[in-house]
Every structure is written in structure tokens, then in C-alpha cells.
Amino acid sequence: MHLRFSLSKWQVCAWAAGLLLSLPLAFLIFESFQPSAEVFDHLWQTVLWDYTANTILLIIGVALVSSLIALPLGWLVAYCDFPGKKHFEWALMLPLAMPAYIIAYIYTDLFDFAGPVQVWLRSLFGWQSAGEYWFFDIRTLPGAIIMIALVLYPYLYLIFKTALKEQSHKLIHASQLMGHSAVFSFFKVSLPLARGSIVAGLALISMEAMADFATVHYFAVSTLTTAVYDTWLGYYSLTAAAKISAVMLLILFLTLGAERFSRRNQHVFERQSVHNHGALYTLKGVKAYFSTGFCLLVLGLGFIIPVVILFSYAVQYFEQSWQSDFFIYAWQSLTLASIVSFCCVLIGLFVVYAQRLSDSPFKTIPGRIGSAGYALPGTVLAIAVLLPLTRLDEWVNHFADSSQWFSAPGLFFSGTIFALIVAYVVRFYAIAQGTIEASFARISPSLDMASASMGRTKGQTLRLIHLPLMHRGILTAGLLVFIECMKELPAALLLRPFDFETLATHVYQYVSDEHLELAAFSALLIVLVGLLPLYFVNSSMERTQSHE
């Protein structure tokens, strides 16, 4: 049997892009198998197990609290009619735009011993010292769990609400005819049918919780993410950081494996999927007030209170916040995000178009391996990017010294903004690819054949036919990557050059110094930029529902 294997120039470009994007992960895995570093041995014998236990507790805690918030909210919005439901349906997604470390700072400021809540309690009851009463300490692991869950629950809320709306009402009606209550139907019918969606949402929340660095670092809770950061910046040991990152990768793969395993039979449920717009239950009296109050409480804690306090900081400390540094950091963040967005969209166009042109059963592999970086936590990705770029710097400097043709450039790749751009492209390329892939899928292949029959080349077909038809998808892909770049913090903290700050690192620096109020404008800008994808998601869902 003769197997012919050939690649067009489009496929060569796609494979090259996929391999280059996956190169950092390959370096990370290779480095983690190197002989054990002294720093890692010390961590292994002392604190690494505590870090691992804290990470697992953080993941489980955030998943549990997010479930307690998101599942009732999703059920209320999908199946019940109560005052304010129409507005809560989209507003409950707003906390996604709020970085967890910002609300961690705000609630620490509110609930600390010197904060307004404890001051008011002491004045009300006449207490003179902390020993006369008990008050919870927010800067703990449970505090970090609650703060992170308050901004991550919308992932599960959105997925669970959509799953409930796709379930047939007939099953609930049958449960009611059998005399079961709404609560019984929720636990015995709705939850089992949406189990796959729930696990998928929890897997996403778990990955985000494990990747969180700023909140746990601010609360002084040691996790594997902070261990990677401290190992690199404190001991400058890439091998030890790579080994810790490998432990995080193992937890990540176990989480993804559990999610895939739980969804192995999901196609059975999707065959019966419909989209229901009406409410099953009309809540009145105490139940209606309780439902509205619960939605308002979650929305207030996760978004309204932090935004109001940030806005008050911005007004109160206007002169200190409105400095030239703000514009410099904003310009640097906008420039960096624009470059990365352009690169991700350009690579995504080449890879997905090559996938469209190919009949090979392996045509999707370049895109899949190139998207692997999106699953990596920011600190792990930073170490993964540093490994090949450090080797590249060493090779270039050695070549310069031996050839005498030009002077050694130093850390040209790993010590400049180039490393930051590479890390962001590796991490956010998957977003651009997914959006562009969806846009290409909506274009009929007959247009490609018609263009070819008119003598157009594949490049001309892409430029003259596809790009005009998918300009909205390209714009959306670039915008989504742009917003993620503006919010990214852990990779920026590890890879930024010494004289370079983004809005996220600028805000976190002030959070660490307990002076968020002096960076309130920067924090508000990050939140406002984060609202844009929520607007697009909500608009897209409303258009979909209106077409059904």
C-alpha cells in the first residue's frame, strides 16, 4: 500500500504556526523531566504538599460556592417569572468583567479591623478592642474562595441557564402531574438532565480558579500558582518552576479528563433539545420578593458595590489617579493588545483557511495543537515561553561572540516586550481561531468553487470573497483577544521588561501596596473594557432566540 503525503503552501504555513505555538508547552514538559533542581527538592520536602493541598481546596471550594450561587440563579431565570427577571437575565453576567483581586481589595478594605463595617459595629455596641468580639478574617483561604467565586459563577450560570432552556418542558409537566413539587423536579429532573453542562461549567471554573494568582497572592494564601511565581522571581530556577508547572498541568489534565468523561453520553440528551422561552412557574408574594432579593444580592456583591466604590475612589482621588503615568500605561496596554490581536487574527486566518482547503483527515491538527496554550495558567505559560526564548537568546549571543559580525544583543527575546507578545499570542490564539472558524463555516463551499472556475487563485479567493463576508467575525475575534490581553496579569508580571507596565500590572501594584484608590481610573477602564464581550454574548443570544 502506497501512502502519498503532500502539503500545499497553505498547509505548510498552518503546520508551522501550530508547531510554533505549541513549542513552549513541549519545552515545559521536556524541562520538567530534567534532573531535579535543589530548589525543587527543598520545596518538595517542605511546603510543596501544602501548596498542592491549598490549590486543590481552592478549586473545590470555588466550584462548590459557584454552584450554590449559579444553579439557583440559572433555575430562577430559566423557569420562573418574578419582578426584574428580564434585567437580571443579562445583568447577572456582569461580575465576569470584574477582576477578582479588585473585589478582594475592596471587601478587605470594608471588613478589616479598621474598615467601616467593624468601626460601625464597635461604635454601635461600645466594643473597645478586637478581643471583645468575633469577626471573620477575610484574608484567608475561605475568603479567597468567596472572592473568586463571586466573579466566576457566571460561567456556570450561563451554561446551566442555557441547558435548562434547551430541556423539554414536558418532563417538568410530567413531574408536576405526578404530584411532585418544583424543588423535587429541580433535583430529580432538571439537575440530572443538565449534568454534563454543569460539569463543563465547573471544569471551566476550576481551571480559572487554579490559574488565579493575584487574589491568593494578595491574601497570602500559598498555592502552586504563587509557588511558580516565587520560584522564578525569588530563586531564578526555571527547572524548579517547570516542575511545579508540571504538577499544575497534571491537575489541569485530570480536571479536563473528568469533564470529558462526564460528557461521554451527552449526545443522548442533545437529540431532544428545544428552546423554551416561557416560564414554568410564576412566583408571587414572598417567593417573588425572595427571588428578586437573591438576584440583587449576588449582583450587588459581585458587581454593583465594587463598581460604586471604584467610582467613588476615582472621584475622591482624581488628582492622584489622573496622572501622566495613567496615559502611558493605558497606551502601552492598548498597543500591546492591538499587536497581539492582529497576530492572533492573522495566524487564525491562515490556519483555518488551510483547514478549509484540505481534504486530509489530519487537517484540524495544526489548529488544535496551536490552541493548547489557552488551557495553561498565566504563570505556567510564562515559564513555558521563557524556556525556548532563553535558549534562543543564548544561541544568538554565542553566535554573535563567535562570529564577531555584530555585538551580542543580550536578552533580546526573553527580556523585552517580545516575550510578552509571544506569551499572549500563545495563550489567546485559541479565541481567534474559534471565532474565525465559526465565520468560515457560514460561507458556502460553492463560492470557493465559483471563484476557482473564474480563474481566481486561493489567495485571491480569500482576499476578494471570504474576507468581505466574514469581516464581522474577524472584528469579533480581534476584539475578544484585545479584551483578554487588557485583563491578563500573571504572565505580564513574570515577563514584562523592567521599565514596562500594563494597566493590569499597574493596578495590581497599587493593590499590593494597599492603595487601589490611587489607580481607580485604571481599574475602572479594565472593568469597562471587560463589559464589551458580555455585550456581544448577550446580543448574540438575543438574536439567536429571536430567530427561533
Coordinates of C-alpha atoms in Angstrom, one line a residue:
M1 CA 0.0 0.0 0.0
H2 CA 1.4 3.3 -1.1
L3 CA 0.6 6.3 1.1
R4 CA 1.0 9.7 -0.6
F5 CA 1.7 12.6 1.7
S6 CA 2.0 16.1 0.4
L7 CA 1.3 19.6 1.7
S8 CA 0.3 22.8 0.0
K9 CA 2.0 26.1 0.9
W10 CA -1.2 26.9 3.0
Q11 CA -0.9 23.7 4.9
V12 CA 2.9 24.2 5.4
C13 CA 2.1 27.6 6.9
A14 CA -0.6 26.1 9.1
W15 CA 1.6 23.3 10.4
A16 CA 4.4 25.7 11.1
A17 CA 2.1 28.0 13.0
G18 CA 0.7 25.1 15.0
L19 CA 4.1 23.7 15.9
L20 CA 5.5 27.1 16.9
L21 CA 2.5 27.9 19.1
S22 CA 2.8 24.5 20.9
L23 CA 6.6 24.8 21.2
P24 CA 6.5 26.4 24.7
L25 CA 4.4 23.5 26.1
A26 CA 6.9 21.0 24.6
F27 CA 9.8 22.8 26.2
L28 CA 8.0 22.9 29.5
I29 CA 7.3 19.2 29.5
F30 CA 10.9 18.5 28.5
E31 CA 12.3 20.8 31.2
S32 CA 10.2 19.2 33.9
F33 CA 11.9 15.8 33.2
Q34 CA 15.4 17.3 33.7
P35 CA 17.4 16.2 36.9
S36 CA 15.8 17.6 40.0
A37 CA 16.9 21.1 41.0
E38 CA 18.0 21.8 44.5
V39 CA 15.2 24.4 44.9
F40 CA 12.5 21.9 43.9
D41 CA 13.9 19.3 46.3
H42 CA 13.7 21.8 49.1
L43 CA 10.1 22.8 48.2
W44 CA 9.2 19.1 47.8
Q45 CA 10.5 18.3 51.3
T46 CA 8.9 21.4 53.0
V47 CA 6.0 23.2 51.6
L48 CA 5.0 21.8 48.1
W49 CA 2.4 19.4 49.6
D50 CA 0.8 22.3 51.5
Y51 CA 0.8 24.4 48.2
T52 CA -0.8 21.5 46.4
A53 CA -3.4 20.9 49.1
N54 CA -4.3 24.6 49.1
T55 CA -4.7 24.6 45.4
I56 CA -7.0 21.6 45.5
L57 CA -9.0 23.1 48.3
L58 CA -9.2 26.4 46.4
I59 CA -10.5 24.6 43.3
I60 CA -13.1 22.5 45.2
G61 CA -14.2 25.5 47.3
V62 CA -14.6 27.8 44.3
A63 CA -16.5 25.1 42.4
L64 CA -18.8 24.5 45.4
V65 CA -19.6 28.1 46.2
S66 CA -20.1 28.9 42.5
S67 CA -22.6 26.0 42.3
L68 CA -24.5 27.3 45.3
I69 CA -24.8 30.7 43.6
A70 CA -25.2 29.8 39.9
L71 CA -27.5 26.8 40.0
P72 CA -30.4 28.5 41.8
L73 CA -29.9 31.7 39.7
G74 CA -30.0 29.7 36.5
W75 CA -33.1 27.8 37.5
L76 CA -34.9 31.0 38.6
V77 CA -34.1 32.8 35.4
A78 CA -34.9 29.9 33.1
Y79 CA -38.0 28.5 34.7
C80 CA -39.6 31.3 36.8
D81 CA -41.2 34.6 36.3
F82 CA -40.6 37.2 39.0
P83 CA -40.0 41.0 39.2
G84 CA -36.9 42.1 37.4
K85 CA -36.2 38.8 35.7
K86 CA -35.7 40.3 32.3
H87 CA -32.9 42.6 33.6
F88 CA -31.3 40.0 35.9
E89 CA -31.0 37.5 33.0
W90 CA -28.2 39.6 31.4
A91 CA -27.0 41.6 34.4
L92 CA -26.0 38.5 36.4
M93 CA -23.2 38.0 33.9
L94 CA -21.6 41.4 34.7
P95 CA -19.3 40.1 37.5
L96 CA -17.3 38.3 34.8
A97 CA -15.9 41.7 33.9
M98 CA -14.6 42.3 37.4
P99 CA -11.0 41.1 38.2
A100 CA -11.1 39.0 41.4
Y101 CA -8.2 40.8 43.0
I102 CA -10.0 44.2 42.8
I103 CA -13.1 43.0 44.7
A104 CA -10.7 41.2 47.1
Y105 CA -9.1 44.5 47.9
I106 CA -12.5 46.3 48.1
Y107 CA -14.0 43.8 50.6
T108 CA -10.8 43.6 52.6
D109 CA -11.0 47.4 52.9
L110 CA -14.6 47.1 54.0
F111 CA -14.3 44.2 56.5
D112 CA -10.8 44.7 58.0
F113 CA -10.5 45.8 61.7
A114 CA -10.0 49.4 60.5
G115 CA -12.7 49.2 57.9
P116 CA -16.1 51.0 58.1
V117 CA -18.1 47.8 59.0
Q118 CA -16.1 46.9 62.1
V119 CA -15.8 50.6 63.1
W120 CA -19.6 50.9 62.9
L121 CA -20.1 47.7 64.9
R122 CA -17.7 48.9 67.6
S123 CA -19.4 52.3 67.9
L124 CA -22.8 50.6 68.0
F125 CA -22.1 48.1 70.7
G126 CA -19.4 50.0 72.6
W127 CA -16.6 47.5 71.9
Q128 CA -13.1 48.9 72.5
S129 CA -10.8 46.1 71.2
A130 CA -10.8 43.1 68.9
G131 CA -10.7 40.7 71.9
E132 CA -14.2 41.8 72.9
Y133 CA -16.0 40.3 69.8
W134 CA -15.5 37.9 67.0
F135 CA -15.4 38.9 63.3
F136 CA -14.4 36.8 60.4
D137 CA -11.0 37.3 58.8
I138 CA -11.4 37.8 55.1
R139 CA -7.7 37.3 54.2
T140 CA -7.9 33.6 54.4
L141 CA -8.4 30.6 52.0
P142 CA -12.2 30.7 52.6
G143 CA -12.1 34.4 51.9
A144 CA -10.2 33.9 48.6
I145 CA -12.7 31.2 47.6
I146 CA -15.6 33.5 48.1
M147 CA -14.0 36.4 46.3
I148 CA -13.0 34.2 43.3
A149 CA -16.4 32.5 43.2
L150 CA -18.2 35.9 43.1
V151 CA -16.6 36.7 39.7
L152 CA -16.5 33.1 38.3
Y153 CA -20.0 31.9 39.0
P154 CA -21.4 33.5 35.7
Y155 CA -19.6 30.8 33.7
L156 CA -21.8 28.1 35.3
Y157 CA -24.9 30.3 35.5
L158 CA -24.7 31.0 31.7
I159 CA -24.1 27.3 30.8
F160 CA -26.7 26.0 33.2
K161 CA -29.4 28.5 32.2
T162 CA -28.9 27.6 28.5
A163 CA -29.1 23.9 29.3
L164 CA -32.4 24.4 31.2
K165 CA -33.9 26.4 28.3
E166 CA -33.0 23.6 25.9
Q167 CA -34.8 21.0 28.1
S168 CA -38.3 20.0 27.2
H169 CA -41.0 21.4 29.5
K170 CA -42.9 18.2 29.0
L171 CA -40.6 16.4 31.5
I172 CA -41.3 19.0 34.2
H173 CA -45.1 18.9 33.4
A174 CA -45.0 15.1 33.8
S175 CA -43.3 15.6 37.1
Q176 CA -45.9 18.0 38.2
L177 CA -48.7 15.7 37.1
M178 CA -47.2 13.0 39.4
G179 CA -47.6 15.5 42.3
H180 CA -44.0 16.5 42.7
S181 CA -43.1 19.9 43.9
A182 CA -40.9 22.4 42.0
V183 CA -37.9 21.7 44.3
F184 CA -38.3 17.9 43.7
S185 CA -38.5 18.4 39.9
F186 CA -35.3 20.6 40.1
F187 CA -33.3 17.9 41.9
K188 CA -34.8 14.8 40.2
V189 CA -35.3 16.1 36.6
S190 CA -33.5 19.3 35.8
L191 CA -30.2 18.7 37.5
P192 CA -29.7 15.1 36.2
L193 CA -30.5 16.2 32.6
A194 CA -28.1 19.2 32.8
R195 CA -25.3 17.2 34.5
G196 CA -23.0 17.3 31.5
S197 CA -23.4 21.1 31.2
I198 CA -22.9 21.6 34.9
V199 CA -19.6 19.6 34.9
A200 CA -18.4 21.5 31.8
G201 CA -19.1 24.8 33.6
L202 CA -17.4 23.6 36.8
A203 CA -14.3 22.4 34.8
L204 CA -14.0 25.9 33.3
I205 CA -14.4 27.5 36.8
S206 CA -11.8 25.1 38.2
M207 CA -9.2 26.0 35.6
E208 CA -9.8 29.7 36.2
A209 CA -9.5 29.2 39.9
M210 CA -6.3 27.3 39.6
A211 CA -4.9 29.9 37.3
D212 CA -5.7 32.8 39.7
F213 CA -2.6 34.4 41.0
A214 CA -3.4 38.0 42.2
T215 CA -6.2 37.2 44.7
V216 CA -4.4 34.3 46.5
H217 CA -1.1 36.3 46.5
Y218 CA -2.9 39.4 48.0
F219 CA -4.5 37.2 50.7
A220 CA -1.1 35.5 51.3
V221 CA -2.6 32.1 50.5
S222 CA 0.2 29.9 49.1
T223 CA -0.9 27.8 46.1
L224 CA 1.0 26.3 43.2
T225 CA 0.5 29.5 41.1
T226 CA 2.2 31.6 43.7
A227 CA 4.9 28.9 44.1
V228 CA 5.8 29.2 40.3
Y229 CA 5.9 33.0 40.7
D230 CA 8.1 32.9 43.8
T231 CA 10.4 30.2 42.5
W232 CA 11.2 32.1 39.3
L233 CA 11.4 35.6 40.8
G234 CA 12.9 34.5 44.2
Y235 CA 15.3 31.7 43.2
Y236 CA 15.6 32.2 39.4
S237 CA 15.2 28.5 38.9
L238 CA 13.5 27.7 35.6
T239 CA 13.8 24.0 36.2
A240 CA 12.1 24.1 39.6
A241 CA 9.4 26.4 38.2
A242 CA 8.9 24.0 35.3
K243 CA 8.5 21.0 37.7
I244 CA 5.9 22.9 39.7
S245 CA 4.1 23.9 36.5
A246 CA 4.1 20.2 35.5
V247 CA 2.2 19.4 38.7
M248 CA -0.3 22.1 37.8
L249 CA -0.6 20.6 34.3
L250 CA -1.3 17.2 35.8
I251 CA -4.2 18.7 37.9
L252 CA -5.4 20.5 34.7
F253 CA -5.4 17.4 32.6
L254 CA -7.2 15.4 35.4
T255 CA -9.9 18.2 35.5
L256 CA -10.3 18.2 31.7
G257 CA -10.4 14.4 31.7
A258 CA -13.1 14.3 34.3
E259 CA -15.1 16.8 32.3
R260 CA -14.8 14.8 29.1
F261 CA -15.6 11.6 30.9
S262 CA -18.8 13.0 32.3
R263 CA -19.9 14.2 28.9
R264 CA -19.3 11.0 27.0
N265 CA -23.1 10.3 26.8
Q266 CA -24.3 13.9 26.3
H267 CA -25.4 13.3 22.7
V268 CA -28.3 11.3 24.1
F269 CA -29.7 14.5 25.7
E270 CA -29.0 16.8 22.8
R271 CA -31.3 14.9 20.4
Q272 CA -34.2 16.2 22.4
S273 CA -33.0 19.8 22.6
V274 CA -35.5 22.6 22.1
H275 CA -35.5 26.2 23.2
N276 CA -38.2 27.3 25.7
H277 CA -39.0 31.0 26.1
G278 CA -41.9 30.8 28.5
A279 CA -41.8 30.5 32.3
L280 CA -42.9 27.3 34.1
Y281 CA -43.6 29.0 37.4
T282 CA -45.0 32.5 38.2
L283 CA -43.7 33.5 41.6
K284 CA -45.8 35.8 43.8
G285 CA -45.6 37.2 47.3
V286 CA -42.7 36.2 49.5
K287 CA -41.3 33.8 46.9
A288 CA -41.1 36.6 44.3
Y289 CA -39.5 39.1 46.8
F290 CA -37.0 36.4 47.8
S291 CA -36.1 35.6 44.2
T292 CA -35.6 39.3 43.3
G293 CA -33.6 39.9 46.6
F294 CA -31.4 36.9 46.0
C295 CA -30.5 38.0 42.4
L296 CA -30.0 41.6 43.6
L297 CA -27.7 40.4 46.5
V298 CA -25.4 38.4 44.2
L299 CA -25.3 41.1 41.6
G300 CA -24.6 43.7 44.3
L301 CA -21.8 41.8 45.9
G302 CA -20.2 40.8 42.6
F303 CA -20.5 44.0 40.6
I304 CA -22.5 46.9 41.9
I305 CA -20.8 47.5 45.2
P306 CA -17.2 47.2 43.7
V307 CA -18.0 49.5 40.8
V308 CA -19.6 52.1 43.1
I309 CA -16.6 52.1 45.4
L310 CA -14.2 52.2 42.5
F311 CA -16.1 55.2 41.1
S312 CA -16.0 56.9 44.5
Y313 CA -12.2 56.3 44.7
A314 CA -11.8 57.8 41.2
V315 CA -13.7 60.9 42.2
Q316 CA -12.1 61.3 45.6
Y317 CA -8.6 60.7 44.4
F318 CA -9.0 62.3 41.0
E319 CA -5.7 64.4 41.1
Q320 CA -3.6 61.4 42.2
S321 CA -5.2 59.0 39.6
W322 CA -5.3 61.3 36.6
Q323 CA -1.5 61.4 36.1
S324 CA 0.7 61.1 33.1
D325 CA 1.5 57.5 34.2
F326 CA -2.1 56.5 33.6
F327 CA -1.9 57.6 30.0
I328 CA 1.5 55.9 29.5
Y329 CA 0.3 52.6 30.9
A330 CA -3.0 52.8 29.0
W331 CA -1.1 53.5 25.8
Q332 CA 1.3 50.6 26.4
S333 CA -1.6 48.2 27.2
L334 CA -3.6 49.3 24.1
T335 CA -0.5 48.9 21.9
L336 CA 0.3 45.5 23.2
A337 CA -3.3 44.3 23.0
S338 CA -3.5 45.6 19.4
I339 CA -0.3 43.9 18.2
V340 CA -1.4 40.6 19.8
S341 CA -4.9 40.8 18.4
F342 CA -3.5 41.4 14.9
C343 CA -1.1 38.5 15.2
C344 CA -3.8 36.1 16.5
V345 CA -6.3 37.0 13.8
L346 CA -3.6 36.8 11.0
I347 CA -2.4 33.3 12.2
G348 CA -6.0 32.2 12.7
L349 CA -6.9 33.2 9.1
F350 CA -4.0 31.2 7.7
V351 CA -4.6 28.1 9.8
V352 CA -8.4 27.9 9.4
Y353 CA -8.2 28.7 5.6
A354 CA -5.6 25.9 5.2
Q355 CA -8.0 23.6 7.1
R356 CA -10.8 24.6 4.7
L357 CA -8.8 23.9 1.6
S358 CA -7.5 20.5 2.8
D359 CA -9.3 17.1 2.5
S360 CA -6.8 15.4 4.8
P361 CA -8.2 13.7 7.9
F362 CA -5.4 15.4 9.8
K363 CA -6.3 18.9 8.7
T364 CA -7.5 20.1 12.1
I365 CA -4.3 19.1 14.0
P366 CA -2.4 22.3 13.5
G367 CA -5.2 24.4 14.9
R368 CA -5.8 22.0 17.8
I369 CA -2.2 21.9 19.0
G370 CA -1.9 25.6 18.5
S371 CA -4.8 26.2 20.8
A372 CA -3.3 24.2 23.7
G373 CA -1.8 27.3 25.2
Y374 CA -5.3 28.7 26.2
A375 CA -5.6 26.0 28.8
L376 CA -2.4 26.9 30.6
P377 CA -2.5 29.2 33.6
G378 CA -0.7 32.5 33.1
T379 CA 2.3 31.7 35.4
V380 CA 2.8 28.3 33.8
L381 CA 2.6 29.8 30.3
A382 CA 5.2 32.5 31.3
I383 CA 7.6 29.8 32.3
A384 CA 6.9 27.8 29.2
V385 CA 7.6 30.8 27.0
L386 CA 10.8 31.7 28.9
L387 CA 12.3 28.3 28.3
P388 CA 12.6 28.5 24.4
L389 CA 13.3 32.2 24.4
T390 CA 16.1 31.9 26.9
R391 CA 17.7 29.1 24.7
L392 CA 17.3 31.4 21.7
D393 CA 19.0 34.3 23.4
E394 CA 21.9 32.0 24.5
W395 CA 22.3 30.7 20.9
V396 CA 22.2 34.2 19.3
N397 CA 24.6 35.7 21.8
H398 CA 27.0 32.7 21.4
F399 CA 26.8 33.1 17.6
A400 CA 27.5 36.8 17.9
D401 CA 30.5 36.3 20.1
S402 CA 32.0 33.6 17.9
S403 CA 31.3 35.3 14.5
Q404 CA 32.4 38.8 15.5
W405 CA 30.0 40.1 12.9
F406 CA 27.8 42.0 15.4
S407 CA 27.8 42.6 19.1
A408 CA 25.8 40.3 21.4
P409 CA 22.2 41.6 21.7
G410 CA 21.8 40.3 25.3
L411 CA 18.3 39.2 26.4
F412 CA 16.7 40.5 23.1
F413 CA 13.9 37.8 23.1
S414 CA 13.3 36.9 26.7
G415 CA 14.0 40.3 28.3
T416 CA 11.9 42.6 26.1
I417 CA 8.2 43.1 25.2
F418 CA 8.8 40.4 22.5
A419 CA 8.4 37.7 25.2
L420 CA 5.1 39.3 26.4
I421 CA 3.7 39.3 22.8
V422 CA 4.7 35.7 22.3
A423 CA 3.1 34.6 25.6
Y424 CA -0.2 36.5 24.8
V425 CA -0.3 35.1 21.3
V426 CA 0.2 31.5 22.6
R427 CA -2.4 32.0 25.3
F428 CA -5.2 33.8 23.3
Y429 CA -4.7 32.4 19.8
A430 CA -7.5 29.8 20.5
I431 CA -10.1 32.6 20.9
A432 CA -9.3 34.0 17.5
Q433 CA -9.2 30.6 15.9
G434 CA -12.6 29.5 17.3
T435 CA -14.3 32.7 16.2
I436 CA -12.8 32.7 12.7
E437 CA -13.6 29.0 12.3
A438 CA -17.2 29.8 13.0
S439 CA -17.2 32.6 10.4
F440 CA -15.7 30.4 7.7
A441 CA -18.3 27.6 8.5
R442 CA -21.1 30.0 7.5
I443 CA -19.6 30.6 4.0
S444 CA -20.9 28.1 1.4
P445 CA -18.1 26.0 -0.3
S446 CA -19.9 26.7 -3.6
L447 CA -18.5 30.2 -3.5
D448 CA -15.0 28.7 -3.4
M449 CA -15.8 26.6 -6.5
A450 CA -17.3 29.5 -8.3
S451 CA -14.2 31.6 -7.6
A452 CA -11.9 28.8 -8.8
S453 CA -14.0 28.4 -12.0
M454 CA -13.4 32.1 -12.8
G455 CA -9.6 31.5 -12.6
R456 CA -9.1 33.1 -9.2
T457 CA -6.2 31.7 -7.1
K458 CA -6.8 30.5 -3.5
G459 CA -5.2 33.7 -2.2
Q460 CA -7.5 35.9 -4.3
T461 CA -10.5 33.9 -3.2
L462 CA -9.6 34.6 0.4
R463 CA -9.0 38.3 -0.2
L464 CA -11.9 39.0 -2.5
I465 CA -14.6 36.6 -1.4
H466 CA -14.0 35.4 2.2
L467 CA -12.6 38.4 3.9
P468 CA -15.5 40.8 2.9
L469 CA -18.1 38.1 4.0
M470 CA -16.5 37.5 7.4
H471 CA -15.4 40.9 8.4
R472 CA -17.7 40.9 11.5
G473 CA -16.3 37.6 12.7
I474 CA -12.7 38.9 12.2
L475 CA -13.6 42.0 14.1
T476 CA -15.1 40.0 16.9
A477 CA -12.1 37.7 17.1
G478 CA -9.7 40.7 17.3
L479 CA -11.9 42.4 19.9
L480 CA -12.1 39.3 22.2
V481 CA -8.4 38.8 22.1
F482 CA -7.9 42.5 22.7
I483 CA -10.0 42.4 25.8
E484 CA -8.3 39.3 27.3
C485 CA -4.9 41.0 26.7
M486 CA -6.1 44.1 28.6
K487 CA -7.0 41.9 31.7
E488 CA -4.1 39.4 31.7
L489 CA -2.0 39.7 34.8
P490 CA 0.2 36.7 35.8
A491 CA 2.1 36.4 32.5
A492 CA 2.6 40.1 32.4
L493 CA 4.0 40.2 36.0
L494 CA 6.6 37.5 35.1
L495 CA 7.6 38.5 31.6
R496 CA 7.3 42.3 31.4
P497 CA 10.6 44.2 30.9
F498 CA 11.9 46.2 33.8
D499 CA 10.6 49.6 32.5
F500 CA 7.2 48.3 31.2
E501 CA 3.8 48.4 32.9
T502 CA 0.4 47.5 31.7
L503 CA -2.9 48.7 33.3
A504 CA -3.3 45.3 34.9
T505 CA 0.2 45.3 36.5
H506 CA -0.2 49.0 37.4
V507 CA -3.5 48.3 39.3
Y508 CA -2.1 45.2 41.0
Q509 CA 1.0 47.1 42.1
Y510 CA -1.3 49.5 44.0
V511 CA -3.5 46.7 45.3
S512 CA -0.4 45.0 46.7
D513 CA 0.6 48.4 48.4
E514 CA -2.9 48.8 49.8
H515 CA -3.6 51.9 47.7
L516 CA -6.0 50.8 45.0
E517 CA -7.7 54.2 45.2
L518 CA -4.7 55.8 43.5
A519 CA -5.2 53.5 40.5
A520 CA -9.0 53.7 40.4
F521 CA -9.2 55.1 36.9
S522 CA -7.1 52.2 35.6
A523 CA -9.2 49.6 37.4
L524 CA -12.4 51.2 36.0
L525 CA -11.0 51.1 32.5
I526 CA -10.2 47.4 32.8
V527 CA -13.8 46.7 34.0
L528 CA -15.3 48.8 31.3
V529 CA -13.3 47.0 28.6
G530 CA -14.3 43.7 30.1
L531 CA -18.0 44.6 29.6
L532 CA -17.7 44.6 25.8
P533 CA -17.6 40.8 25.3
L534 CA -20.6 40.4 27.7
Y535 CA -22.5 42.9 25.5
F536 CA -21.6 40.8 22.4
V537 CA -22.5 37.5 24.1
N538 CA -25.9 38.9 25.2
S539 CA -26.7 40.4 21.8
S540 CA -25.8 37.2 20.1
M541 CA -28.1 35.1 22.4
E542 CA -30.9 37.6 21.9
R543 CA -30.5 37.4 18.1
T544 CA -30.5 33.6 18.2
Q545 CA -33.6 33.5 20.3
S546 CA -35.4 36.0 18.0
H547 CA -34.7 33.8 15.0
E548 CA -36.1 30.6 16.6

